[in-house]
Coordinates of C-alpha atoms in Angstrom, one line a residue:
Chain A
M1 CA -4.1 20.0 25.0
L2 CA -4.0 16.8 23.0
L3 CA -4.4 18.2 19.8
I4 CA -1.6 21.0 20.6
A5 CA 0.5 17.9 21.4
I6 CA -0.1 16.6 18.5
S7 CA 0.2 19.2 15.9
L8 CA 3.5 19.5 17.5
L9 CA 4.4 16.0 16.7
V10 CA 3.3 16.5 13.2
L11 CA 5.4 19.8 12.8
F12 CA 8.5 18.3 14.5
P13 CA 10.2 17.2 11.1
L14 CA 10.0 20.6 10.0
V15 CA 11.4 22.2 13.1
L16 CA 14.4 20.0 12.7
T17 CA 14.7 20.7 9.4
V18 CA 15.3 24.4 10.5
S19 CA 17.2 24.1 13.2
T20 CA 20.0 21.4 11.1
A21 CA 20.0 23.9 8.7
F22 CA 20.5 26.8 10.9
K23 CA 23.8 24.6 12.9
T24 CA 27.2 25.1 13.1
S25 CA 29.3 22.5 11.2
E26 CA 31.0 21.9 14.6
D27 CA 28.0 21.6 16.1
V28 CA 26.4 19.0 13.4
K29 CA 29.2 16.8 13.4
V30 CA 28.8 16.5 17.6
N31 CA 25.2 16.1 17.5
P32 CA 23.9 15.3 13.5
F33 CA 20.4 14.8 14.5
G34 CA 19.8 17.0 17.7
L35 CA 18.3 20.5 18.0
F36 CA 20.2 23.2 17.2
S37 CA 22.7 24.8 20.0
S38 CA 24.6 27.0 18.1
F39 CA 23.8 29.3 15.0
S40 CA 25.0 29.3 11.5
T41 CA 24.2 30.4 8.1
E42 CA 27.2 28.7 6.8
N43 CA 25.3 25.6 5.2
L44 CA 22.6 27.8 3.7
V45 CA 25.8 29.4 2.0
T46 CA 27.4 26.2 1.1
A47 CA 23.9 24.9 -0.3
W48 CA 23.8 27.9 -2.3
T49 CA 27.5 28.0 -3.5
V50 CA 28.7 24.7 -3.6
G51 CA 25.4 22.8 -3.7
E52 CA 24.1 24.9 -7.0
F53 CA 21.0 25.8 -4.6
G54 CA 20.5 29.1 -6.2
K55 CA 21.1 27.7 -9.8
Y56 CA 18.3 25.3 -8.6
V57 CA 15.6 28.1 -7.8
V58 CA 15.8 29.9 -11.2
N59 CA 15.6 26.3 -12.8
S60 CA 12.2 25.4 -10.4
L61 CA 10.8 28.7 -11.3
L62 CA 11.5 28.7 -15.2
L63 CA 10.3 25.1 -15.0
T64 CA 6.9 26.2 -12.9
V65 CA 5.9 29.6 -14.1
P66 CA 5.3 28.7 -17.8
S67 CA 3.9 25.4 -16.9
T68 CA 1.6 26.9 -14.8
A69 CA 0.3 30.1 -16.7
L70 CA -0.1 27.6 -19.6
V71 CA -2.4 25.0 -17.7
V72 CA -4.6 28.1 -16.3
V73 CA -5.2 29.3 -19.6
L74 CA -6.0 26.4 -21.4
S75 CA -8.0 24.9 -19.0
T76 CA -9.9 28.1 -18.2
M77 CA -10.8 28.4 -22.0
G78 CA -11.4 24.9 -22.4
G79 CA -13.7 24.8 -19.2
Y80 CA -15.7 27.7 -20.7
A81 CA -15.7 25.5 -23.9
F82 CA -17.1 22.5 -22.3
A83 CA -19.5 24.1 -20.3
R84 CA -21.2 26.8 -22.4
L85 CA -20.2 26.4 -25.9
P86 CA -22.3 23.2 -27.8
F87 CA -19.7 22.4 -30.3
P88 CA -20.1 18.8 -32.8
G89 CA -18.1 16.2 -30.9
R90 CA -18.4 18.3 -26.9
G91 CA -19.2 14.8 -25.6
I92 CA -17.0 12.6 -26.8
A93 CA -13.8 15.4 -26.3
F94 CA -14.7 15.5 -22.8
Y95 CA -14.7 11.6 -22.7
L96 CA -11.5 12.1 -24.1
V97 CA -10.5 14.8 -21.0
I98 CA -11.7 12.3 -18.1
L99 CA -9.8 9.3 -19.9
G100 CA -6.7 11.9 -19.0
L101 CA -7.6 12.4 -15.7
L102 CA -7.8 8.2 -15.2
V103 CA -4.4 7.2 -16.6
P104 CA -1.7 7.6 -14.4
F105 CA 1.7 9.3 -15.3
F106 CA 3.5 6.4 -15.3
T107 CA 1.3 4.6 -18.3
Y108 CA 3.2 6.8 -20.6
M109 CA 6.4 7.8 -19.0
I110 CA 8.1 5.9 -20.7
P111 CA 7.5 6.1 -24.4
L112 CA 6.9 9.9 -24.0
Y113 CA 10.7 9.7 -23.0
F114 CA 11.7 8.6 -26.1
Q115 CA 9.1 10.5 -28.3
L116 CA 10.2 13.9 -26.5
R117 CA 13.7 12.2 -27.2
S118 CA 13.0 11.9 -31.4
M119 CA 11.5 15.9 -31.0
R120 CA 14.7 16.8 -30.3
L121 CA 12.8 18.1 -26.9
L122 CA 14.4 15.8 -23.9
D123 CA 16.9 18.3 -21.8
T124 CA 14.3 21.3 -22.8
L125 CA 13.2 23.7 -20.5
L126 CA 10.3 23.8 -23.2
G127 CA 10.2 20.1 -23.2
V128 CA 9.2 19.2 -19.8
N129 CA 7.1 22.7 -19.6
L130 CA 5.0 21.2 -21.5
V131 CA 5.1 17.6 -20.0
L132 CA 4.0 19.3 -16.8
A133 CA 1.0 21.6 -18.8
S134 CA -0.1 18.5 -19.8
T135 CA 0.0 16.2 -17.2
G136 CA -2.0 19.5 -15.7
L137 CA -4.5 19.9 -18.1
A138 CA -6.8 17.4 -17.7
F139 CA -7.5 18.3 -14.2
G140 CA -7.6 21.8 -14.4
T141 CA -9.8 21.4 -17.6
F142 CA -12.5 19.6 -15.4
F143 CA -11.9 21.7 -12.5
M144 CA -13.0 25.0 -14.0
R145 CA -16.0 23.3 -16.0
A146 CA -17.7 23.1 -12.8
F147 CA -17.0 26.5 -12.4
F148 CA -18.6 27.3 -15.6
L149 CA -21.5 25.0 -15.3
D150 CA -22.6 26.9 -11.8
L151 CA -23.2 30.2 -13.7
P152 CA -26.7 30.9 -14.4
N153 CA -27.5 30.8 -18.3
E154 CA -29.5 34.3 -18.1
L155 CA -26.3 36.4 -17.7
D156 CA -24.8 34.7 -21.4
Q157 CA -28.4 35.9 -22.6
S158 CA -28.7 38.7 -21.9
A159 CA -25.4 39.9 -22.5
R160 CA -25.6 38.1 -26.0
L161 CA -28.7 40.3 -26.6
D162 CA -27.2 43.3 -25.5
G163 CA -25.0 42.8 -28.3
A164 CA -21.7 41.3 -27.0
S165 CA -19.2 39.0 -29.2
E166 CA -18.4 35.6 -27.6
L167 CA -14.9 36.7 -26.5
Q168 CA -16.5 39.9 -24.8
I169 CA -18.6 37.1 -22.8
F170 CA -15.9 35.3 -21.5
L171 CA -13.6 37.8 -20.8
R172 CA -16.5 40.3 -19.2
V173 CA -19.1 38.6 -18.1
M174 CA -18.0 34.9 -17.1
L175 CA -14.3 35.2 -16.3
P176 CA -14.3 37.8 -13.1
L177 CA -17.2 35.4 -11.9
V178 CA -15.3 32.4 -11.8
L179 CA -11.8 34.3 -10.6
P180 CA -11.7 32.2 -7.0
G181 CA -11.6 29.2 -9.3
V182 CA -9.0 30.6 -11.5
G183 CA -6.8 31.5 -8.5
A184 CA -7.4 28.0 -6.7
L185 CA -6.5 26.5 -9.7
T186 CA -3.4 28.7 -9.9
V187 CA -2.1 27.8 -6.6
F188 CA -3.0 24.3 -6.7
T189 CA -1.0 23.7 -10.3
F190 CA 2.0 25.6 -8.9
L191 CA 2.6 23.9 -6.2
Q192 CA 1.6 20.6 -8.2
N193 CA 4.6 21.9 -10.7
W194 CA 7.3 22.5 -8.1
N195 CA 7.1 19.7 -6.1
N196 CA 7.2 17.6 -9.3
F197 CA 9.8 14.7 -8.8
L198 CA 9.9 12.2 -11.1
V199 CA 9.6 14.8 -14.6
P200 CA 12.3 16.0 -14.9
L201 CA 14.3 13.6 -13.2
L202 CA 13.0 11.7 -16.7
Y203 CA 13.2 14.5 -18.6
L204 CA 16.2 16.5 -17.8
P205 CA 18.8 14.0 -17.5
T206 CA 21.8 17.0 -17.6
A207 CA 22.5 19.5 -14.7
Q208 CA 21.8 22.3 -16.8
Y209 CA 18.1 23.1 -16.1
R210 CA 17.8 21.0 -13.3
P211 CA 14.8 22.4 -10.4
L212 CA 15.1 22.0 -6.8
T213 CA 13.6 18.8 -6.4
T214 CA 15.7 16.8 -8.2
G215 CA 18.5 18.9 -7.5
L216 CA 18.2 18.0 -3.5
Y217 CA 17.7 14.5 -4.3
L218 CA 21.2 14.0 -6.4
F219 CA 22.8 16.4 -3.8
L220 CA 21.4 13.7 -0.9
G221 CA 23.0 10.5 -3.1
G222 CA 26.3 12.8 -3.7
R223 CA 27.1 13.9 -0.3
S224 CA 25.1 11.8 2.1
V225 CA 27.5 12.8 5.3
D226 CA 27.1 16.6 5.1
I227 CA 23.6 16.6 7.0
G228 CA 23.6 20.3 7.5
P229 CA 24.5 22.2 3.9
L230 CA 21.7 19.0 3.2
A231 CA 19.1 20.1 5.2
A232 CA 19.9 24.1 4.4
G233 CA 19.0 22.5 0.8
T234 CA 15.9 21.2 2.4
L235 CA 14.8 24.5 3.6
I236 CA 15.7 26.0 0.5
T237 CA 13.2 24.0 -1.6
I238 CA 10.6 23.4 0.7
L239 CA 10.9 27.7 1.5
P240 CA 8.8 29.1 -1.1
V241 CA 5.9 26.2 -0.9
M242 CA 5.7 27.5 2.7
V243 CA 5.5 31.0 2.6
L244 CA 3.3 30.5 -0.3
Y245 CA 1.4 28.3 1.8
V246 CA 1.1 30.0 5.3
A247 CA 0.3 33.5 2.8
L248 CA -2.5 31.9 0.9
Q249 CA -3.8 29.1 3.8
K250 CA -7.2 29.7 3.8
H251 CA -7.0 29.8 -0.3
V252 CA -5.0 26.4 -0.7
T253 CA -7.2 24.4 1.4
Q254 CA -10.6 26.1 0.4
G255 CA -9.3 25.5 -3.6
F256 CA -8.2 21.4 -2.8
L257 CA -11.7 21.3 -0.7
S258 CA -13.1 22.2 -4.0
G259 CA -10.7 21.1 -6.4
A260 CA -11.4 17.4 -4.6
V261 CA -15.6 18.2 -4.1
K262 CA -16.0 19.0 -7.9
G263 CA -13.0 17.3 -9.5
Chain B
M1 CA 1.6 0.5 -26.4
Y2 CA 3.9 -0.8 -29.3
Y3 CA 6.3 -1.1 -27.1
V4 CA 4.7 -3.7 -25.1
F5 CA 5.0 -6.5 -27.6
V6 CA 8.7 -5.2 -28.6
D7 CA 12.0 -5.9 -27.3
F8 CA 12.9 -2.6 -26.7
D9 CA 16.7 -1.2 -25.2
G10 CA 16.3 2.2 -25.7
L11 CA 18.7 2.2 -29.0
D12 CA 17.5 -0.3 -31.4
P13 CA 15.9 1.4 -34.0
S14 CA 14.1 -1.9 -35.2
P15 CA 13.0 -3.6 -32.1
P16 CA 12.4 -7.4 -32.3
W17 CA 9.2 -8.1 -32.6
V18 CA 8.3 -10.8 -29.3
G19 CA 4.5 -10.8 -29.2
F20 CA 3.3 -11.7 -25.4
S21 CA 6.4 -12.7 -24.0
N22 CA 7.1 -9.5 -21.5
F23 CA 3.7 -10.4 -20.6
T24 CA 5.0 -14.1 -19.5
E25 CA 8.4 -12.9 -18.2
L26 CA 6.2 -11.2 -16.5
A27 CA 4.0 -13.4 -14.2
A28 CA 7.2 -15.6 -13.5
D29 CA 9.2 -13.4 -12.3
P30 CA 9.3 -13.1 -8.1
D31 CA 10.3 -9.4 -8.1
V32 CA 7.4 -8.2 -9.8
W33 CA 5.3 -10.3 -7.2
A34 CA 7.2 -9.1 -4.2
A35 CA 6.4 -5.5 -5.1
F36 CA 3.0 -6.5 -6.3
K37 CA 2.7 -7.6 -2.3
N38 CA 4.1 -4.3 -1.4
N39 CA 2.2 -2.7 -3.6
V40 CA -1.0 -4.4 -1.9
I41 CA 0.0 -3.7 1.5
W42 CA 0.4 -0.2 0.6
I43 CA -2.5 0.7 -0.9
V44 CA -4.4 -1.3 1.6
G45 CA -2.3 0.3 4.9
G46 CA -1.9 3.9 3.0
T47 CA -5.3 3.9 2.5
I48 CA -7.1 3.2 5.6
S49 CA -4.5 4.7 8.3
P50 CA -5.2 8.3 6.5
L51 CA -8.4 7.8 7.1
V52 CA -8.7 6.5 10.8
L53 CA -6.5 9.0 11.7
G54 CA -7.9 11.7 9.7
L55 CA -11.3 11.2 10.8
G56 CA -10.2 11.1 13.7
L57 CA -8.3 14.4 14.3
A58 CA -11.3 16.1 12.4
L59 CA -13.4 14.7 15.1
L60 CA -11.1 16.2 17.7
V61 CA -11.2 19.3 15.9
W62 CA -14.7 19.6 14.9
K63 CA -16.1 21.4 18.4
L64 CA -13.5 23.0 18.8
E65 CA -14.5 26.7 19.4
R66 CA -10.7 28.4 18.9
G67 CA -7.5 27.3 17.1
S68 CA -9.4 25.5 14.2
V69 CA -7.6 27.8 11.9
W70 CA -4.1 26.5 13.6
Y71 CA -5.1 22.6 13.2
R72 CA -5.9 23.2 9.8
M73 CA -2.4 24.9 8.9
A74 CA -0.5 22.3 10.6
F75 CA -2.0 19.0 9.9
F76 CA -2.5 20.3 5.9
L77 CA 0.9 21.2 5.7
P78 CA 3.1 18.2 5.2
Y79 CA 0.7 17.4 2.4
V80 CA 1.6 20.6 0.3
L81 CA 5.1 19.8 0.9
P82 CA 7.8 18.5 -2.3
P83 CA 7.9 14.4 -1.4
V84 CA 11.5 14.8 -1.5
A85 CA 11.9 17.2 1.0
I86 CA 10.0 15.5 2.9
G87 CA 11.9 12.2 2.5
V88 CA 14.9 13.5 3.4
V89 CA 13.6 15.1 6.3
W90 CA 12.3 11.6 7.4
S91 CA 15.2 9.6 7.1
W92 CA 17.1 11.4 9.8
I93 CA 14.1 10.2 11.8
Y94 CA 14.8 7.0 11.3
E95 CA 18.5 7.2 11.3
P96 CA 19.8 3.7 13.2
S97 CA 22.3 5.5 15.8
R98 CA 21.6 8.8 16.5
G99 CA 17.6 9.5 14.7
W100 CA 15.5 10.5 16.8
L101 CA 12.6 7.7 16.4
N102 CA 15.4 5.3 18.0
R103 CA 16.2 8.0 20.4
A104 CA 12.6 8.4 21.5
L105 CA 12.2 4.4 21.9
E106 CA 15.3 4.2 24.2
A107 CA 14.2 7.3 26.6
V108 CA 10.6 5.5 27.1
G109 CA 12.7 1.9 27.9
L110 CA 11.7 0.5 24.9
G111 CA 15.8 -0.1 23.8
S112 CA 15.2 -3.5 22.2
W113 CA 12.9 -2.2 19.6
T114 CA 15.4 0.2 18.0
T115 CA 16.6 -0.8 14.5
G116 CA 18.0 0.8 10.9
W117 CA 14.0 1.6 10.1
L118 CA 14.9 2.3 6.6
G119 CA 18.2 -0.6 6.1
N120 CA 15.9 -3.6 8.1
P121 CA 14.6 -5.5 5.3
S122 CA 11.2 -6.3 7.3
T123 CA 10.4 -2.4 8.6
A124 CA 12.1 -0.5 5.5
L125 CA 8.4 -0.8 3.8
Y126 CA 6.3 0.0 6.9
A127 CA 9.1 3.0 7.9
V128 CA 8.1 4.8 4.3
L129 CA 4.8 3.9 4.3
G130 CA 4.5 5.4 8.0
T131 CA 6.2 8.8 6.3
A132 CA 3.3 8.5 3.5
I133 CA 0.6 8.6 6.2
W134 CA 2.0 11.8 7.9
A135 CA 2.0 13.1 4.4
A136 CA -1.2 12.4 3.6
M137 CA -3.3 12.4 6.6
G138 CA -4.0 16.5 6.5
F139 CA -5.7 16.0 3.3
V140 CA -8.2 13.6 4.6
F141 CA -8.7 15.8 7.9
V142 CA -9.6 19.1 6.0
I143 CA -11.8 17.8 3.4
I144 CA -13.3 15.9 6.4
L145 CA -13.9 19.1 8.9
A146 CA -15.5 20.4 5.9
A147 CA -17.8 17.6 5.5
L148 CA -18.9 17.8 8.9
R149 CA -19.7 21.5 9.3
N150 CA -22.3 20.1 7.1
V151 CA -23.6 17.7 9.9
N152 CA -26.8 18.3 10.9
A153 CA -25.7 19.3 15.1
D154 CA -29.6 19.1 15.8
L155 CA -29.1 14.6 14.9
V156 CA -26.6 14.6 16.7
D157 CA -28.0 16.4 19.9
A158 CA -31.1 14.7 19.3
S159 CA -29.2 10.8 19.5
R160 CA -26.9 12.0 22.6
L161 CA -30.3 12.8 24.3
D162 CA -31.2 9.2 23.6
G163 CA -28.7 8.2 25.1
A164 CA -26.3 6.9 22.0
N165 CA -22.4 7.0 23.0
A166 CA -20.1 8.5 21.0
A167 CA -19.5 5.0 19.2
Q168 CA -22.6 4.8 18.4
R169 CA -23.1 8.6 17.3
L170 CA -20.6 8.5 15.0
R171 CA -21.4 5.2 13.5
Y172 CA -25.5 6.0 13.0
V173 CA -25.8 9.6 13.0
I174 CA -22.0 11.1 11.8
L175 CA -20.8 8.9 9.5
P176 CA -24.0 8.3 7.2
Q177 CA -23.9 12.0 6.8
I178 CA -20.8 12.5 5.6
M179 CA -20.4 9.1 3.6
P180 CA -20.4 10.7 -0.1
V181 CA -17.3 12.7 1.0
F182 CA -15.6 10.2 3.3
I183 CA -15.9 7.6 0.0
M184 CA -14.3 10.3 -2.3
V185 CA -11.6 11.2 -0.4
A186 CA -10.9 7.3 0.5
T187 CA -10.8 6.7 -3.6
L188 CA -8.3 9.6 -4.2
T189 CA -6.1 8.4 -1.4
L190 CA -6.2 4.9 -2.9
I191 CA -5.8 5.9 -6.4
G192 CA -2.4 8.0 -4.6
G193 CA -1.2 4.6 -3.7
F194 CA -1.5 2.9 -6.9
S195 CA 1.1 5.6 -8.4
V196 CA 3.1 6.0 -5.6
F197 CA 6.8 6.4 -6.4
D198 CA 8.6 9.6 -4.8
I199 CA 8.4 9.2 -1.5
I200 CA 9.6 5.5 -2.0
F201 CA 12.6 6.1 -4.7
V202 CA 14.1 8.8 -2.1
M203 CA 13.9 7.3 1.2
T204 CA 15.2 3.7 0.2
G205 CA 15.4 3.5 -3.9
G206 CA 13.6 0.3 -3.6
G207 CA 16.1 -1.3 -1.5
P208 CA 16.8 -2.8 0.8
A209 CA 17.1 -5.8 -1.9
G210 CA 13.9 -4.8 -3.1
A211 CA 12.2 -4.9 0.1
T212 CA 10.4 -1.8 -0.4
D213 CA 10.4 -1.6 -4.6
V214 CA 6.2 -1.3 -5.9
L215 CA 5.7 -1.8 -9.7
G216 CA 6.3 1.9 -10.3
T217 CA 9.6 1.9 -8.6
Y218 CA 10.3 -1.3 -10.4
A219 CA 9.7 -0.2 -13.8
Y220 CA 11.1 2.5 -13.7
K221 CA 14.3 0.1 -12.8
S222 CA 13.8 -1.4 -15.3
A223 CA 13.5 1.0 -18.0
F224 CA 16.3 3.8 -17.1
Q225 CA 18.4 1.3 -15.1
L226 CA 18.4 -1.7 -17.0
N227 CA 17.2 -0.6 -20.1
R228 CA 14.3 -2.7 -20.3
I229 CA 12.2 -0.5 -22.2
S230 CA 9.4 -2.7 -23.4
Y231 CA 9.4 -4.8 -19.9
G232 CA 8.7 -1.8 -18.0
T233 CA 6.6 -0.2 -20.7
T234 CA 4.3 -3.5 -19.9
L235 CA 4.8 -3.1 -16.2
A236 CA 3.3 0.7 -16.3
L237 CA 0.8 -0.7 -18.6
I238 CA -0.3 -3.6 -15.7
I239 CA -0.5 -0.5 -13.3
T240 CA -3.0 1.5 -14.8
V241 CA -5.1 -1.7 -15.8
M242 CA -5.4 -2.3 -11.9
A243 CA -5.9 1.1 -11.1
V244 CA -8.8 1.6 -13.2
P245 CA -11.6 -0.9 -12.2
F246 CA -11.2 0.4 -8.6
A247 CA -11.5 4.5 -10.1
I248 CA -14.8 3.3 -11.6
V249 CA -16.3 1.0 -8.7
M250 CA -15.7 3.9 -6.2
N251 CA -16.7 6.4 -8.5
R252 CA -20.1 4.7 -8.7
L253 CA -20.4 4.0 -5.4
Q254 CA -20.2 7.7 -4.4
R255 CA -22.5 8.6 -7.1
K256 CA -24.9 6.3 -5.4
L257 CA -24.7 7.7 -2.1
S258 CA -24.6 11.1 -3.1
L259 CA -27.9 11.1 -4.4
Q260 CA -28.8 9.2 -1.5
G261 CA -27.4 11.6 0.9
M262 CA -28.7 14.6 -1.1
G263 CA -32.7 12.8 -0.6
A264 CA -32.8 12.7 -4.2

């Protein structure tokens, strides 16, 4: 009983968001923060059209999907190289990756702004995708390396004896065995990039490619009185995350778990 | 690094060299110290509270036969939501006249406690911190719950037969077994505390009057709102220099403990 009460209390802010998003505007005026006593989709329509949340959804996808793909592909290959291939300078290179994990984004966020500006990547999809990918790569490589390290040595040795090329060993033998790790990394990176607020805020100064997170923030500043559309915008922002999370609940928590334990 | 030793405003292509004056100004800036103090409160409160709450919840769910999937889902969900959205929703809860927190306080006869949580300089930081704890708790919960699954149940039962009470069982039987994981979660939460930004930025923007500014928001303001690029960079560097030793110490501690834990 106690636990049910606590879990409902924890979920209460979400209930509030949903209920406010579906109120009529009169209901919002009379009772801005109460639970809904009316039902209407006008807030959602307002947020989608006037608030430009439809455009933000597209932008969020354009910023999240390529950067996530980049992180997953490069980290998997990098993790494999660090775990299984003896190459000169591996130790030093790996320490550099660890350094990338330790140094927080704050340290280089300001110089990075001017670097992007001089490379003409400021305010572009490519620039922000690259920044998001590079911030995720250190963790991704570290994470995938742990999965590849767990595989037995006999596996690639026997494949090599059978005449498989290095690429075949990687793609046909090793990769299928670390797919759970790849899946976890994909979900993890997708959520991180989707939720990222500071990177698009800093490096996408104009409205053209603004994603949901910064869009919501600026919507908040622009029309702080209109609670209804704001709630609808919030709902649009969190809905993809919630759907993904509820559908893949087990894998998400499992992924975070192995990420924390291995990482 | 270069920006640290010059006075760059974002436009001047050859900014004047100023040596260490960014550092000396920083040390004398009362706003920096106020932000630093807030950072310390944030790190201490924002690490201990989710740890205690997450551990408590995990212990409650641990022995449950049914429904543990539901609790994992409910408690972890806030952790995956975008901090911006969390900030927006919690601002409604803290709203002074009709927000849920004040209404709840009035309903239980504590009407004199009501205040504009985010507008009052003495409560704003703790209000935002409360929101962050709500979001971080689920992470601790899920990790600790997984660690508890590996705890030797026979030992717990044996200690109960030996007459150990609940607190003693936790202190002497359960905690030592999950210590490596516990330290690891503590490290991750602690490091998160150094780089806090989103939630404060969205809920209060560092206000009222700097009451919720942390080093991160102050660095952002210096660089991008006041065009004091170099000053902001110097601040950011300070945050890093402070965070790294913590990370290393905790990492060492964890490695040592996990070796003991594995019986190696």
